[in-house]
Coordinates of C-alpha atoms in Angstrom, one line a residue:
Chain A
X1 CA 0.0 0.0 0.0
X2 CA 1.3 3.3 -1.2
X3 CA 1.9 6.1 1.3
X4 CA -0.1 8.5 0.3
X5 CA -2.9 6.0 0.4
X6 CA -2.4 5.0 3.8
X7 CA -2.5 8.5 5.1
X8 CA -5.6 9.5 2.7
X9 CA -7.2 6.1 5.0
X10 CA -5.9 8.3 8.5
X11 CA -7.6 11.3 7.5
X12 CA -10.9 9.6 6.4
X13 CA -11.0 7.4 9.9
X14 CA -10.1 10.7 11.9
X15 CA -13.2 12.8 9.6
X16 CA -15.4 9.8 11.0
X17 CA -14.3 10.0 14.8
X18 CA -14.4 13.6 14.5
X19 CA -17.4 14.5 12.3
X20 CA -17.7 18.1 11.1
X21 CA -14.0 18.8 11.1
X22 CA -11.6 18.9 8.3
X23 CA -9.1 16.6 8.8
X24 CA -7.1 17.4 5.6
X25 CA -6.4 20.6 6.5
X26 CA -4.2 19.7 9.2
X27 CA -0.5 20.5 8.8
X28 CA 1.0 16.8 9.3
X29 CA 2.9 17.1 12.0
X30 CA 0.4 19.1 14.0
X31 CA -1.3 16.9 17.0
X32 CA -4.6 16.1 15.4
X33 CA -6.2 15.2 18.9
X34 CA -6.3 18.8 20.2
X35 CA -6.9 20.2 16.5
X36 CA -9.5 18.1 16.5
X37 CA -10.6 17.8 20.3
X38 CA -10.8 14.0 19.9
X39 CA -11.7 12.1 23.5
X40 CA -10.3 9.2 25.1
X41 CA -13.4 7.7 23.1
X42 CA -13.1 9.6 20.3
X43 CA -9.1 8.3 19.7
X44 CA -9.8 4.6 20.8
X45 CA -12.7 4.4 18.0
X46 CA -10.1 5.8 15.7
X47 CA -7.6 3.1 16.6
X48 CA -10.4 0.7 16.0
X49 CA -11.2 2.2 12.9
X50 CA -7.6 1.7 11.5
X51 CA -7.8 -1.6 13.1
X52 CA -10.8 -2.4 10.6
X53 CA -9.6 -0.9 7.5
X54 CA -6.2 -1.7 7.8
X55 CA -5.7 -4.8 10.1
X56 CA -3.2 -3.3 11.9
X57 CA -4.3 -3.6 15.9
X58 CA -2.1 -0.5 17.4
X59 CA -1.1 -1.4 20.9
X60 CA -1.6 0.7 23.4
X61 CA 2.3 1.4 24.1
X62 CA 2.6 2.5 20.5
X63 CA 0.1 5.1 20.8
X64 CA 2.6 7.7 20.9
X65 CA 3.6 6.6 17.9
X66 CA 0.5 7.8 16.2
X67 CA -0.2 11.1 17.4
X68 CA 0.5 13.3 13.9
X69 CA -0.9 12.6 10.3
X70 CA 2.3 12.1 9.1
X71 CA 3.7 10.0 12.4
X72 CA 0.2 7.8 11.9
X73 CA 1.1 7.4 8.4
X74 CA 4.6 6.2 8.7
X75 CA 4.2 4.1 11.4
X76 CA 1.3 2.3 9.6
X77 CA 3.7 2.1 6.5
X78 CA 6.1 0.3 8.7
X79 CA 4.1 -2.1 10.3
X80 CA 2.3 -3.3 6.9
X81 CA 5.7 -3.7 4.8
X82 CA 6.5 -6.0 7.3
X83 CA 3.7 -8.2 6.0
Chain B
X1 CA -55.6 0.5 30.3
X2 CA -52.6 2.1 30.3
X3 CA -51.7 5.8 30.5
X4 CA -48.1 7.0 28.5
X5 CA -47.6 10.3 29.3
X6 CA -44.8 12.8 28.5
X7 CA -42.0 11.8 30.7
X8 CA -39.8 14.4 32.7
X9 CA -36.2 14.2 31.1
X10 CA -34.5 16.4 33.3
X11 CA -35.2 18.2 36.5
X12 CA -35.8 21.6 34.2
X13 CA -38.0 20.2 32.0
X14 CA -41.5 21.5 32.4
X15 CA -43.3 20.2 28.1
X16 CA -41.8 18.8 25.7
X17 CA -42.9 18.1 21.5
X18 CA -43.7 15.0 20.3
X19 CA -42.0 14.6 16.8
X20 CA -42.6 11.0 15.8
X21 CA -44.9 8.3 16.7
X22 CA -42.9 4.6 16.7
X23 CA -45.9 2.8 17.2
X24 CA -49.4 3.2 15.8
X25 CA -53.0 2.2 17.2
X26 CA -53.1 -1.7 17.1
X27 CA -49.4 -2.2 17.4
X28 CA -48.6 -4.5 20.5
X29 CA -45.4 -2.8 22.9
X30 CA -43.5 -4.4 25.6
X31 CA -42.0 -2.6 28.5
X32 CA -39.0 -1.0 27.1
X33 CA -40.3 -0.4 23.3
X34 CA -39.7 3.0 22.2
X35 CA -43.1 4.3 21.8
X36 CA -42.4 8.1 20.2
X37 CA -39.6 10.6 19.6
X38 CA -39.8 13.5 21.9
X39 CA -38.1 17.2 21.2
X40 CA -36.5 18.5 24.5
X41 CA -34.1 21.4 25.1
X42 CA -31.8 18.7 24.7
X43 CA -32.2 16.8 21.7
X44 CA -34.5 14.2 20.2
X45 CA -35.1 11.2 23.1
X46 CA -36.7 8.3 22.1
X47 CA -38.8 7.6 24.6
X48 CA -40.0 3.7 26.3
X49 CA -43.1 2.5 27.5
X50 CA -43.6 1.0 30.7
X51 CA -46.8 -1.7 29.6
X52 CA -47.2 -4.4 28.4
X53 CA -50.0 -4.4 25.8
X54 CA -51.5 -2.4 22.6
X55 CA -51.1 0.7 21.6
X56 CA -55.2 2.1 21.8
X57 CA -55.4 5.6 20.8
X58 CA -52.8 8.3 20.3
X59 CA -54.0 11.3 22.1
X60 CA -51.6 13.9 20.6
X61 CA -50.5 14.7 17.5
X62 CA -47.1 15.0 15.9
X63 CA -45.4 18.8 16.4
X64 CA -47.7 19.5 19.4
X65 CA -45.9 20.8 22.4
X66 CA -47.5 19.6 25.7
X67 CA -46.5 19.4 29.5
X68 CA -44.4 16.8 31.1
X69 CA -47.2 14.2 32.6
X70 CA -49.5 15.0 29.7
X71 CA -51.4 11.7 28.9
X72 CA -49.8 10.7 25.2
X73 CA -51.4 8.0 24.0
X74 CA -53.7 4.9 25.8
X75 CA -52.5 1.6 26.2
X76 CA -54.9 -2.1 26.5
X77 CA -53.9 -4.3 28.8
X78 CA -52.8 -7.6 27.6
X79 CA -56.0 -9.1 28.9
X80 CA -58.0 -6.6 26.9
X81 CA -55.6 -7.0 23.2
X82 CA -58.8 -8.8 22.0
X83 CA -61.0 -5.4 22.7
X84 CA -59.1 -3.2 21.3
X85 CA -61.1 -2.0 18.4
X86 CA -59.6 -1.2 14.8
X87 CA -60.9 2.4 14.9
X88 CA -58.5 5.1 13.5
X89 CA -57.0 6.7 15.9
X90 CA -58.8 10.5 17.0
X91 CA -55.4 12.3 17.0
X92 CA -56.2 16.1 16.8
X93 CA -54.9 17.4 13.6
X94 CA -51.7 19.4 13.9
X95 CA -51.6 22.9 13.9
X96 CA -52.0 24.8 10.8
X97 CA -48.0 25.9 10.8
X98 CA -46.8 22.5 11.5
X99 CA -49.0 20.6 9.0
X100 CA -47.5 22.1 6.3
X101 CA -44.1 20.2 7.6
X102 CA -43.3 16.5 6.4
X103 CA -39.6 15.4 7.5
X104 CA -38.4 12.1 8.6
X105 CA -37.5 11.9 12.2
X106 CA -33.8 11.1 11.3
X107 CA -34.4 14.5 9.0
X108 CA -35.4 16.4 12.1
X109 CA -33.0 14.9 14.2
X110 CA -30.2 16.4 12.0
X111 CA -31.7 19.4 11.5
X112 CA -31.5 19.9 14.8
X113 CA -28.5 19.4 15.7
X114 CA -27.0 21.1 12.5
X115 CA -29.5 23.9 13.2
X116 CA -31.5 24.2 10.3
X117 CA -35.2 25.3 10.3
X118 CA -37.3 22.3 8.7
X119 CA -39.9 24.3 7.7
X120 CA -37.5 26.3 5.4
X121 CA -36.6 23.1 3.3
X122 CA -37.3 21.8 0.1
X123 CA -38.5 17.8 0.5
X124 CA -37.4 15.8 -2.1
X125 CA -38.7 12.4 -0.4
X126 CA -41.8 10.5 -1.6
X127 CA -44.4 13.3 -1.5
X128 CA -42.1 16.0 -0.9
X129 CA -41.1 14.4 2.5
X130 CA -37.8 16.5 3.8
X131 CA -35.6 13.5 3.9
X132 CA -32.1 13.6 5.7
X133 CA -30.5 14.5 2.1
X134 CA -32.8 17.7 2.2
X135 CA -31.4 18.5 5.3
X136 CA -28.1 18.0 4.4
X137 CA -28.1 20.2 1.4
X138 CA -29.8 23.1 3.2
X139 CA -27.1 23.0 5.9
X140 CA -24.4 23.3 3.3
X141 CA -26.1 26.3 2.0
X142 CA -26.7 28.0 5.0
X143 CA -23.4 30.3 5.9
X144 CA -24.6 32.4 8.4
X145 CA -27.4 31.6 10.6
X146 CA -26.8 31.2 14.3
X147 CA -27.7 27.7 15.6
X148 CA -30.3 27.7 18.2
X149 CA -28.8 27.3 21.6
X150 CA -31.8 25.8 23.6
X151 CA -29.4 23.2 25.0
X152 CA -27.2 26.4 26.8
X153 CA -30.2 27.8 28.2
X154 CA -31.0 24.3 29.6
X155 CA -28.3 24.0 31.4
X156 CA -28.2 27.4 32.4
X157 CA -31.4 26.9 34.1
X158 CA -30.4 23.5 35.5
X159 CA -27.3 25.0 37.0
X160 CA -28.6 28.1 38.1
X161 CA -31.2 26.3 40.3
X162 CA -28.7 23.4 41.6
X163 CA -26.2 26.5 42.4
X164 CA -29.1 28.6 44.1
X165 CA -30.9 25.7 45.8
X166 CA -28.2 22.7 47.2
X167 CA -25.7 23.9 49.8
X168 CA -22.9 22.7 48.1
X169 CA -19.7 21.5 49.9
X170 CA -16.5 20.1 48.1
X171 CA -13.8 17.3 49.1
X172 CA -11.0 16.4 47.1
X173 CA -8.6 13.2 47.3
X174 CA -4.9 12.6 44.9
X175 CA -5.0 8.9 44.6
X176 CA -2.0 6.9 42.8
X177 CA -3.7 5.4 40.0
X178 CA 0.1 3.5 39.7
X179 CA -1.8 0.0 39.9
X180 CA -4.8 0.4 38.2
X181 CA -3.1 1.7 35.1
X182 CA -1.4 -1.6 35.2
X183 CA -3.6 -3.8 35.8
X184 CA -5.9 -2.3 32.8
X185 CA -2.6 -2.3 30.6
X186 CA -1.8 -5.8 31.1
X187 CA -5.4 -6.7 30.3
X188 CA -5.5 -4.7 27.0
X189 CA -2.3 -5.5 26.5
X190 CA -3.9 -9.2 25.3
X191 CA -7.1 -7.7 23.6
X192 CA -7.7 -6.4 20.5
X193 CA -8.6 -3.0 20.1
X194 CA -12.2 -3.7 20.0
X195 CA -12.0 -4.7 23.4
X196 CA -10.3 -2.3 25.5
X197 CA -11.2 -0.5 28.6
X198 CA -10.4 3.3 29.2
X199 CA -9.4 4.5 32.9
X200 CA -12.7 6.2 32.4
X201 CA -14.4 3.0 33.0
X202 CA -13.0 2.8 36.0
X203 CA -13.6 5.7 37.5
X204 CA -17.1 5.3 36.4
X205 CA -17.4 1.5 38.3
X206 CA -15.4 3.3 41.6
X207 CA -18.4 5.7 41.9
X208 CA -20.8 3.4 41.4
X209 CA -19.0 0.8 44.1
X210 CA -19.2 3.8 46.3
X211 CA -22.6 4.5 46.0
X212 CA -23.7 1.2 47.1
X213 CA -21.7 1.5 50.0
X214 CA -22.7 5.2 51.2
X215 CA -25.8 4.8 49.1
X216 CA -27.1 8.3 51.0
X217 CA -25.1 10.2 48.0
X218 CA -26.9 7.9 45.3
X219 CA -30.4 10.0 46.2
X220 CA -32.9 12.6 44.8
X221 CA -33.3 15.7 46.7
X222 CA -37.9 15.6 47.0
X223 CA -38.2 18.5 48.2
X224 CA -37.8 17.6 52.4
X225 CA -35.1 14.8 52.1
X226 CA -33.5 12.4 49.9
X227 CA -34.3 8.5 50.8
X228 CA -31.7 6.5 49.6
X229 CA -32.8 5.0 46.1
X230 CA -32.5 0.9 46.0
X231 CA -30.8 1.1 42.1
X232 CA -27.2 2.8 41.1
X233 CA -27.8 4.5 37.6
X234 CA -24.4 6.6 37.3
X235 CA -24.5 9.4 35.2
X236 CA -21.9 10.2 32.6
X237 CA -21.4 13.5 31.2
X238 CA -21.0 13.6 27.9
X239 CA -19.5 16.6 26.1
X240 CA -21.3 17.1 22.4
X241 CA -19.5 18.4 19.2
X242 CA -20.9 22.3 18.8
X243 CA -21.2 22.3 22.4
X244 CA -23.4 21.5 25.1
X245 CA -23.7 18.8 27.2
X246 CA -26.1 15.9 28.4
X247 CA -25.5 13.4 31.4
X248 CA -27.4 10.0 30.4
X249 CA -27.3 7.1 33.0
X250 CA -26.0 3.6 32.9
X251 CA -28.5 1.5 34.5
X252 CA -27.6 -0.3 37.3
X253 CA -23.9 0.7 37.5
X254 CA -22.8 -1.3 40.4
X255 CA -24.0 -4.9 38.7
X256 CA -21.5 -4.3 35.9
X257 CA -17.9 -4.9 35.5
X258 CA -15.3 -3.0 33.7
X259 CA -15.7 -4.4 30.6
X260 CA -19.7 -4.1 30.9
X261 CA -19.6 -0.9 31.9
X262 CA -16.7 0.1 29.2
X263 CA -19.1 -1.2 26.7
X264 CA -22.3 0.9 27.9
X265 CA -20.0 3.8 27.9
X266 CA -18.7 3.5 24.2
X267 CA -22.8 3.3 23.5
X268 CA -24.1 6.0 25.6
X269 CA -21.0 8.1 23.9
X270 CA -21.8 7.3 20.5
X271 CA -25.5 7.9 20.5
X272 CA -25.2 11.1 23.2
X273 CA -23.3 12.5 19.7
X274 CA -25.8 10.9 17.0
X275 CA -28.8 12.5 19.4
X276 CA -30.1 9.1 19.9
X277 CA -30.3 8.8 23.5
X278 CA -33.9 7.2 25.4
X279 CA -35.6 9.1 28.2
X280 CA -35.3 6.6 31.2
X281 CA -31.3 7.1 29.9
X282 CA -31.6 10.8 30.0
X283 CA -33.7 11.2 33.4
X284 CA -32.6 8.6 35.7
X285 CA -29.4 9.3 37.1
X286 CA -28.7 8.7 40.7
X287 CA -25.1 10.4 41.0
X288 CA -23.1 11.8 37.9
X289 CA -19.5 11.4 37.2
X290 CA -17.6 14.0 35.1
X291 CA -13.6 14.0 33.5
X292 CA -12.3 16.4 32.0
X293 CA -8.8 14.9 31.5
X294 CA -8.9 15.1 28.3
X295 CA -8.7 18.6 28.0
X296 CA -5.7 18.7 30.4
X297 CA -7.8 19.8 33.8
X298 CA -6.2 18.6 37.0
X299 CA -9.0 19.4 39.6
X300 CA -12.6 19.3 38.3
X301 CA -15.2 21.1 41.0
X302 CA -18.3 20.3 39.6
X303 CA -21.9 21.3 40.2
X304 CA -24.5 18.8 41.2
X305 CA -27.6 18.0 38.8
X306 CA -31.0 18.6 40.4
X307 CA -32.7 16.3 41.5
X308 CA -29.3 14.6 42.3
X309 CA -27.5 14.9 45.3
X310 CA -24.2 14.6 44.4
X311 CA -21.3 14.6 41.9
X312 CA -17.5 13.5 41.2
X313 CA -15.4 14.9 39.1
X314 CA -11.8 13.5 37.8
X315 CA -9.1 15.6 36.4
X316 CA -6.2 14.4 34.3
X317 CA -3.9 11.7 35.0
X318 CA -0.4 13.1 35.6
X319 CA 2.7 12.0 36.8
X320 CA 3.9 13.2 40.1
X321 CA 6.5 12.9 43.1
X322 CA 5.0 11.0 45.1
X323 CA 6.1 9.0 48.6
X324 CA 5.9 5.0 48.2
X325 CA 7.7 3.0 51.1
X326 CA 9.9 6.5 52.6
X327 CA 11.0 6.8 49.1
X328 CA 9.9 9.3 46.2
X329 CA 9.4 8.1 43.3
X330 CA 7.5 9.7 39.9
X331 CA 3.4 8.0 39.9
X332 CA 0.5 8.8 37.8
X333 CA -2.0 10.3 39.9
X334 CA -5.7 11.8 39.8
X335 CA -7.5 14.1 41.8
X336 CA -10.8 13.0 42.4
X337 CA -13.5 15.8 43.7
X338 CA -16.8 15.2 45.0
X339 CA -19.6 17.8 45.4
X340 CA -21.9 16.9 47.9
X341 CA -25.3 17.6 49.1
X342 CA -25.1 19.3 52.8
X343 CA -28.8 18.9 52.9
X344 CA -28.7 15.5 52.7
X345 CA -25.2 14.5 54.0
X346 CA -21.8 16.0 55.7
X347 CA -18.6 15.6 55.3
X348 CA -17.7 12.4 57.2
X349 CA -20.2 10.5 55.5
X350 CA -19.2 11.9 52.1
X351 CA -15.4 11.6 53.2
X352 CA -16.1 7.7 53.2
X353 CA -17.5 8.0 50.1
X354 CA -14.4 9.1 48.2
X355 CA -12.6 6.9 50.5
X356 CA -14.5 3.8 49.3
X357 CA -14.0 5.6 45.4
X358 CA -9.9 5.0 46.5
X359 CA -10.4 2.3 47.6
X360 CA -11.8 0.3 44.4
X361 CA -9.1 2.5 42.4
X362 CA -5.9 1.2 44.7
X363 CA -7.2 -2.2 44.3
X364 CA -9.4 -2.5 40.8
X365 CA -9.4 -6.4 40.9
X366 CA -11.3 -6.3 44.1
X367 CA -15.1 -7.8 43.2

């Protein structure tokens, strides 16, 4: 899976656990949480969400990892070439 | 013969508009059905019924506004389902304004929350129905009109009496939340994602441990006192997108575990947002439970719902010096803070209350 359409599947999960905003817009290294005001909920139904789409199953100690568009992106990049 | 009548959905609520019928003369409901869709300051609740039976006669139409404890609709007693006759039902016609308004519930539903005036859109649906589409295109083209902020003033009100009527009083307790953080990692840890637990869970199953043991702060303030109520429905406040927020109940709290009560949570959160909440959810809280770690608050002083006698409120989880075994070492710690009642209880009896909250914190595992 290409980069660019692993982070075009980020920014479509993040729309979906934060309807009305614009997740696009984001500068890619911003935090999206506070951009976005995503919740505990709000993140773990985004985890879930790339969990669905992807198959990847973030763990919990990794969430750090995932924080920015572009961090999200490369760590999902990395986990599914190892496949 | 049964009576439904428009339920109370919060202590500020004094009528509410019926938007939808679910059921329809001749239909047979069993306790817990939803019955109709009511309008509140709130939101859309779909609202249960409480009999067993069939639905008689609907005894107010769709749009009408009418007091809380207005009788709604008639329903036969089981033993009578035979009697009921086939007769169309003698709902009054609508009024004039609101006649000339066909929309789907889901249709109002969104339009309410997005703030757009039904009666100003074009229906595309069978018969010129306003379907959700509809409703989605005229909030697109809208750029500039303010959305209505009923739920503010709602709260406003609800607030303003709780702060003018219940003597509040205030405890506060740091806890090390050094143990439970473990023992909820190691058990996600070995779950998929699907299936884990927030500390919000947690905090939510402490209060409601707590309640059962000083069940004096799981009460309703009637006016002279507040008799200890025989169920646990904690309260979890919810913030909406736009703004606003609603505190719906998880029924009997104290029966559930973690998991159980994780998983009512993730519900309540998700239809709180889609507006989709029922009215024994959205009026039957015992004692409410509030976080706002999320947005980085350490100490959370919160103000007590009417009719409810008390609150707690849990800031963010930070790490801190603190003093285990003469040594000090960094642990993630919360500050829990209760607002309590002084009508109804003091502050010993509350103080055992947070204690028993610590207590099921320090030790999660404990059944």
């Amino acid at each position: 899976m290409k980069r660019e359409d692993i982070e075009a599947v980020v920014i479509q999960k993040l729309a979906k656990a934060a309807p009305g905003t614009d997740p696009g817009s984001l500068d890619r290294d911003e935090a999206y949480r506070d951009a976005l005001d995503l919740d505990s909920m709000d993140f773990l139904r985004f985890v879930d969400a790339l969990h669905e789409a992807l198959g990847v199953d973030v763990p919990e100690a990794h969430y750090p990892k995932i924080l920015t568009i572009r961090a999200c992106t490369a760590y999902l990049e990395a986990v599914l070439a190892k496949r | 013969m049964g009576e439904f009548r428009m339920p109370s959905l919060g202590a500020d609520m004094a009528a509410g508009t019926l938007v939808a019928w679910r059921k329809q003369p001749g239909d047979v409901v069993h306790r817990g059905d939803i019955i109709a869709e009511v309008e509140t300051d709130k939101g859309v609740i779909e609202v249960e019924v409480f009999d067993e039976g069939v639905v008689e006669t609907l005894l107010v139409a769709v749009n009408a506004k009418v007091p809380v404890g207005t009788p709604l609709a008639s329903i036969a007693s089981a033993g009578s389902i035979a009697a009921v006759p086939s007769a169309p039902s003698p709902v009054q016609a609508p009024p004039p304004a609101a006649a000339r308004v066909h929309a789907t519930p889901l249709a109002r539903t969104v339009a309410k929350a997005l703030g757009v005036d039904v009666t100003k859109v074009h229906g595309t649906g069978d018969g010129g129905v306003i379907v959700r589409a509809d409703v989605d295109r005229a909030a697109a083209e809208v750029t500039s009109t303010p959305r209505p902020d009923r739920m503010r003033q709602a709260i406003a009100a609800a607030m303003t009496r709780s702060k003018r009527e219940i003597p509040h009083f205030y405890l506060a307790h740091t806890v090390d939340l050094g143990p439970a953080l473990t023992w909820l990692s190691a058990r996600n840890e070995a779950r998929s994602v699907t299936d884990r637990v927030l500390p919000g869970a947690l905090f939510v199953r402490a209060v409601a441990r707590a309640a059962r043991a000083v069940p004096e702060l799981n009460a309703h303030w009637t006016g002279e006192s507040a008799p200890p109520l025989p169920y646990v429905h904690v309260g979890v406040a919810v913030a909406l997108r736009g703004g606003g927020l609603v505190a719906p109940a998880i029924h009997d709290t104290d029966t559930l575990d973690v998991d159980g009560v994780m998983r009512a949570m993730a519900d309540l959160v998700d239809r709180a947002r889609g507006l989709k909440l029922t009215a024994t959810e959205m009026g039957e809280a015992t004692i409410t439970v509030t976080s706002l770690g999320d947005r980085g608050v350490e100490v959370n002083v919160p103000v007590i719902v009417p009719p409810q006698v008390a609150i707690v409120g849990f800031g963010k989880v930070v790490d801190r010096p603190w003093v285990v075994a003469g040594v000090v070492v960094p642990r993630p710690v919360v500050t829990i803070s209760l607002a309590a009642d002084h009508r109804v209880t003091d502050g010993h009896r509350a103080g055992r209350f947070l204690a028993s909250v610590v207590a099921f914190l320090e030790d999660p595992e404990k059944p």
